[in-house]
């Protein structure tokens, strides 16, 4: 169903399985070298089904279930539906920026169809959504889709709960800032705020009483995620997140033309992150719209390269990433 601030009947479970940004899509990301795509993504979701059902967990997907708003591959959508219907508890799905063509979810988006067919429960509007009963503790759950405002006060959202947890899909400045990113802030009455959208696992940050967490994606789409470990996470009644490894291949990227000589991939990946890869992860939507070809972002990055005397290897990687971001933006426009 499509939820717009509706409250579901409290769900009894042993915890909540949190799944970050699957990005299911028929188009293989440019640098992935999988022989078959997107079986790697579907396989991770199937493993999530097993974990959730064996442990009696509810399920939350942090947004970007789809890699593009309209998935045209009917066979893939059927495969995805088959996987999602395997969850004993119907997944609760936030709306990410890749799930929507416009500013909010519409009937033209593939995610809306899954919600209307009761394959998942989709949260289309920022609001308190439901409550979970985890052992003796009652957990209130709220969500904020991409592009909507995260509340600053959640005290009136739930009555008689032991923990308030909010889920967002937003540009949050966890590890250093970048243009447009919002620093974690105190949300009155909210104990934990779990964010999607940022693909790399981030260290948690405490702002007031609100602990902000960013588990990261289960799908590595670009080479800056070469060191990222895809995991699902279990949220317990105390508000703690426990990681659970998902099946993945470590060597999935074609680095031809990316790394010079025998440069170590892990070292290069860290340099790339420091050289604005978080800016590219956010897809620099405002700047791309302003310039069309990414010229504004490119100028900023080149200036940063010159100021930091960035290595040729890292320059090549970031320039290629910018090109891929511009192509994605053009395809979605």
C-alpha atoms as one frame of an Amber mdcrd trajectory, in Angstrom:
protein
   0.000   0.000   0.000   0.954   3.668  -0.317   1.216   5.275   3.114   0.699
   8.993   3.700   0.969   9.357   7.445  -1.293   6.361   8.042  -0.668   4.277
  11.125  -0.473   0.537  10.725  -1.496  -1.916  13.444   1.554  -2.403  15.718
   3.679  -5.273  14.428   5.200  -7.822  16.783   8.725  -8.792  15.703  12.173
  -9.598  17.039  13.816  -6.549  15.474  13.922  -4.585  12.226  16.091  -5.554
   9.260  17.368  -2.321   7.672  18.334  -2.545   3.978  20.199   0.324   2.340
  19.557   1.557  -1.226  19.302  -1.629  -3.378  19.220   0.264  -6.716  17.572
  -2.601  -8.594  17.827  -1.937 -12.326  18.294  -3.682 -15.640  21.214  -1.454
 -16.669  24.551  -2.662 -15.368  26.589   0.225 -13.882  29.360   1.225 -16.285
  32.345  -0.107 -14.333  30.765  -3.298 -12.982  32.002  -6.386 -14.818  29.391
  -8.924 -13.674  28.649 -11.519 -16.356  24.947 -11.378 -15.421  23.205  -8.291
 -14.069  21.366  -7.605 -11.764  21.597 -11.045 -10.149  24.147  -9.691  -7.670
  21.522  -7.277  -6.314  18.663  -9.777  -6.309  20.908 -12.308  -4.570  21.534
  -9.870  -1.723  17.810  -9.221  -1.360  17.168 -12.972  -1.298  19.701 -13.283
   1.521  17.850 -10.495   3.335  14.645 -12.515   3.002  16.349 -15.488   4.655
  17.768 -13.384   7.511  14.444 -11.640   8.169  12.324 -14.788   8.085  14.694
 -16.931  10.156  14.948 -14.261  12.862  11.368 -12.982  12.792  12.324  -9.470
  11.705  10.279  -6.639  10.232  11.876  -4.995   7.185  12.697  -1.381   6.288
  14.253  -0.375   2.940  15.908   3.041   3.144  14.963   4.241  -0.359  16.171
   3.846  -3.945  14.676   0.385  -4.245  14.876   1.065  -7.989  17.847   2.582
  -9.781  15.583   4.651 -12.034  11.980   5.756 -11.562  10.571   3.750 -14.477
  12.030   0.275 -14.816  11.082  -0.987 -18.283  12.272  -4.583 -17.909   9.090
  -6.495 -17.076  10.952  -9.735 -16.344  13.156  -7.957 -13.799  10.157  -6.388
 -12.090   8.533  -9.818 -11.838  11.724 -11.262 -10.346  11.897  -8.423  -7.823
   8.249  -8.853  -6.858   8.825 -12.572  -6.350  11.744 -11.822  -4.016   9.906
  -9.132  -2.046   6.842 -11.327  -1.559   9.151 -13.822   0.146   9.411 -11.596
   3.225   7.100 -12.790   5.996   6.644  -9.171   7.088   5.826  -6.891   4.146
   8.726  -4.443   3.696   8.246  -0.798   4.629   9.935   1.293   1.914  11.052
   4.899   1.978  11.062   6.887  -1.282  14.514   7.775  -2.617  15.555  10.210
  -5.320  16.064   7.375  -7.833  12.494   6.163  -7.225  10.774   9.306  -8.490
  10.569  11.228 -11.757   9.292  14.400 -10.129   9.411  15.821  -6.607   7.142
  13.163  -5.081   5.993   9.647  -5.889   3.416   9.465  -8.696   1.497   6.760
 -10.555   4.127   6.926 -13.280   6.843   5.520 -10.996   7.556   1.799 -10.759
   7.733   1.922  -6.950   4.154   3.217  -6.806   2.965   0.135  -8.671   4.616
  -2.163  -6.125   2.924  -0.247  -3.340  -0.512  -0.261  -4.956  -0.233  -4.024
  -5.510   0.618  -4.546  -1.804   4.045  -5.999  -2.557   5.558  -3.388  -0.212
   4.262  -0.563   1.978   5.586   2.689   0.484   5.903   5.847   2.588   5.172
   8.758   0.255   4.908  11.589   2.801   7.065  12.543   5.777   5.155  11.390
   8.861   4.998   8.960  11.760   4.151   5.641  10.132   3.783   2.658  12.440
   4.839   0.992  15.676   6.728  -2.238  16.280   6.615  -4.366  19.395  10.082
  -5.830  19.978   9.901  -8.068  23.033   8.771  -5.775  25.858   9.681  -2.552
  24.053   7.417  -0.546  21.795   9.155   1.313  18.948   7.607   4.230  17.062
   8.673   4.509  13.411   8.599   7.637  11.240   9.922   8.302   7.739  10.929
  11.214   5.528  11.208  10.610   1.747  13.812  12.324  -0.403  13.241  16.042
  -0.894  10.934  16.409   2.110  11.765  18.028   5.435  13.063  15.966   8.317
  11.136  17.048  11.428  12.905  18.882  14.229  10.445  17.625  16.854   9.013
  14.102  17.029   7.638  14.285  20.565   4.005  14.348  19.474   4.368  11.577
  16.915   3.777   8.593  19.200   2.281   7.905  22.596   3.567   5.374  25.113
   6.574   4.161  23.123   9.959   3.205  24.557  11.984   4.330  21.525  11.405
   6.660  18.590  13.228   5.842  15.343  13.061   7.961  12.186  14.243   6.972
   8.694  15.337   9.499   6.054  16.802   9.625   2.542  18.771  12.836   2.539
  22.114  14.605   1.944  23.577  14.472   5.455  27.094  15.679   6.274  28.387
  12.725   8.291  32.106  12.777   7.480  32.895  16.296   6.395  30.560  18.570
   4.488  29.858  19.142   0.809  27.607  21.672  -0.908  23.973  21.246   0.146
  24.628  18.640   2.839  22.796  19.093   6.149  24.766  18.528   9.376  23.120
  16.071  11.807  20.903  17.963  14.233  18.925  17.196  17.363  15.385  15.973
  16.655  13.403  16.464  19.823  11.939  13.195  21.067  13.814  11.105  18.475
  16.332   8.531  19.705  17.765   7.238  16.420  17.669   8.600  12.885  18.768
   6.177  10.166  19.607   7.650   6.779  19.823   6.259   3.259  21.049   8.026
   0.082  24.730   8.187   1.126  26.177   4.954  -0.194  29.115   4.440   2.140
  28.696   3.269   5.728  29.276   6.237   8.042  30.264   6.535  11.689  27.278
   7.415  13.852  26.960  10.962  15.181  25.153  12.023  18.345  23.291  15.346
  18.062  21.506  16.135  21.293  19.751  12.883  22.176  19.410  11.842  18.513
  21.915   9.309  17.196  22.307   9.615  13.420  23.379   6.519  11.489  24.000
   5.747   7.823  24.314   1.999   7.074  25.219   2.384   3.390  24.043   0.691
   0.216  23.883  -3.032  -0.441  24.799  -2.382  -4.111  28.225  -1.053  -5.102
  27.675   0.914  -8.299  30.880   2.927  -8.636  34.582   2.441  -7.958  34.653
   4.765  -4.965  32.843   1.918  -3.168  35.591  -0.615  -3.875  36.245  -0.998
  -0.120  32.600  -0.826   0.945  31.204  -4.043   2.465  27.504  -4.587   1.589
  25.586  -5.412   4.760  22.072  -5.514   6.122  21.589  -4.238   9.657  19.317
  -5.333  12.498  17.809  -2.586  14.659  16.958  -3.887  18.124  14.685  -2.533
  20.815  17.481  -0.437  22.337  18.155   1.424  19.071  21.448  -0.326  18.287
  22.326  -1.513  14.770  23.970  -4.917  14.294  25.613  -5.592  10.896  25.037
  -8.787   8.928  27.212  -9.582   5.925  25.608 -10.216   2.559  27.141 -12.292
  -0.262  29.367 -10.230  -2.547  32.379 -10.480  -4.838  35.294  -8.234  -3.942
  36.660  -7.780  -7.477  33.679  -6.481  -9.447  35.008  -3.282 -11.033  36.882
  -2.800 -14.273  39.598  -0.328 -13.282  41.074  -0.014 -16.774  42.286   3.540
 -17.241  41.507   4.366 -13.631  44.604   3.359 -11.695  48.131   4.256 -12.831
  50.896   1.657 -12.472  50.618  -0.581  -9.450  48.762   1.840  -7.211  46.898
   0.056  -4.460  43.138   0.113  -5.022  42.275   0.684  -1.358  44.618   3.663
  -1.070  43.292   5.181  -4.291  39.705   4.689  -3.116  40.416   6.627   0.065
  42.055   9.424  -1.926  39.049   9.543  -4.235  36.698   9.921  -1.297  38.749
  12.840   0.011  38.711  14.365  -3.485  34.957  15.052  -3.602  33.557  11.603
  -4.282  30.799  12.341  -1.757  29.873  15.289  -3.944  29.488  12.915  -6.868
  27.529  10.389  -4.798  24.953  13.098  -4.197  24.964  13.509  -8.004  25.372
  17.266  -7.615  21.806  17.683  -8.826  21.661  21.458  -8.461  24.901  22.101
 -10.307  24.096  19.633 -13.075  20.763  21.330 -13.645  22.505  24.690 -13.805
  25.161  23.662 -16.313  23.701  20.616 -18.071  27.137  19.171 -18.835  28.525
  19.314 -15.306  30.829  22.257 -16.111  30.283  24.002 -12.756  31.088  20.869
 -10.767  34.031  20.111 -13.053  35.532  23.565 -12.454  35.224  23.146  -8.674
  36.851  19.724  -8.789  39.709  20.856 -11.014  40.397  23.753  -8.644  40.490
  21.300  -5.753  42.869  19.046  -7.692  45.282  21.918  -8.263  45.105  23.133
  -4.670  45.774  19.650  -3.242  48.237  18.491  -5.928  46.005  15.442  -6.460
  47.575  12.394  -8.100  46.879  11.607 -11.761  45.261   8.295 -10.793  42.706
   9.961  -8.548  42.072  12.745 -11.071  41.260  10.126 -13.717  38.840   8.306
 -11.409  36.945  11.419 -10.320  36.712  12.788 -13.872  35.263   9.484 -15.027
  32.781   9.466 -12.142  31.656  12.970 -13.067  31.135  11.844 -16.659  28.996
   8.939 -15.462  26.968  11.264 -13.202  26.324  13.647 -16.104  25.204  10.729
 -18.307  22.792   9.483 -15.603  21.367  12.970 -15.168  20.862  13.327 -18.934
  19.132   9.931 -19.135  16.724  10.869 -16.337  15.942  14.368 -17.626
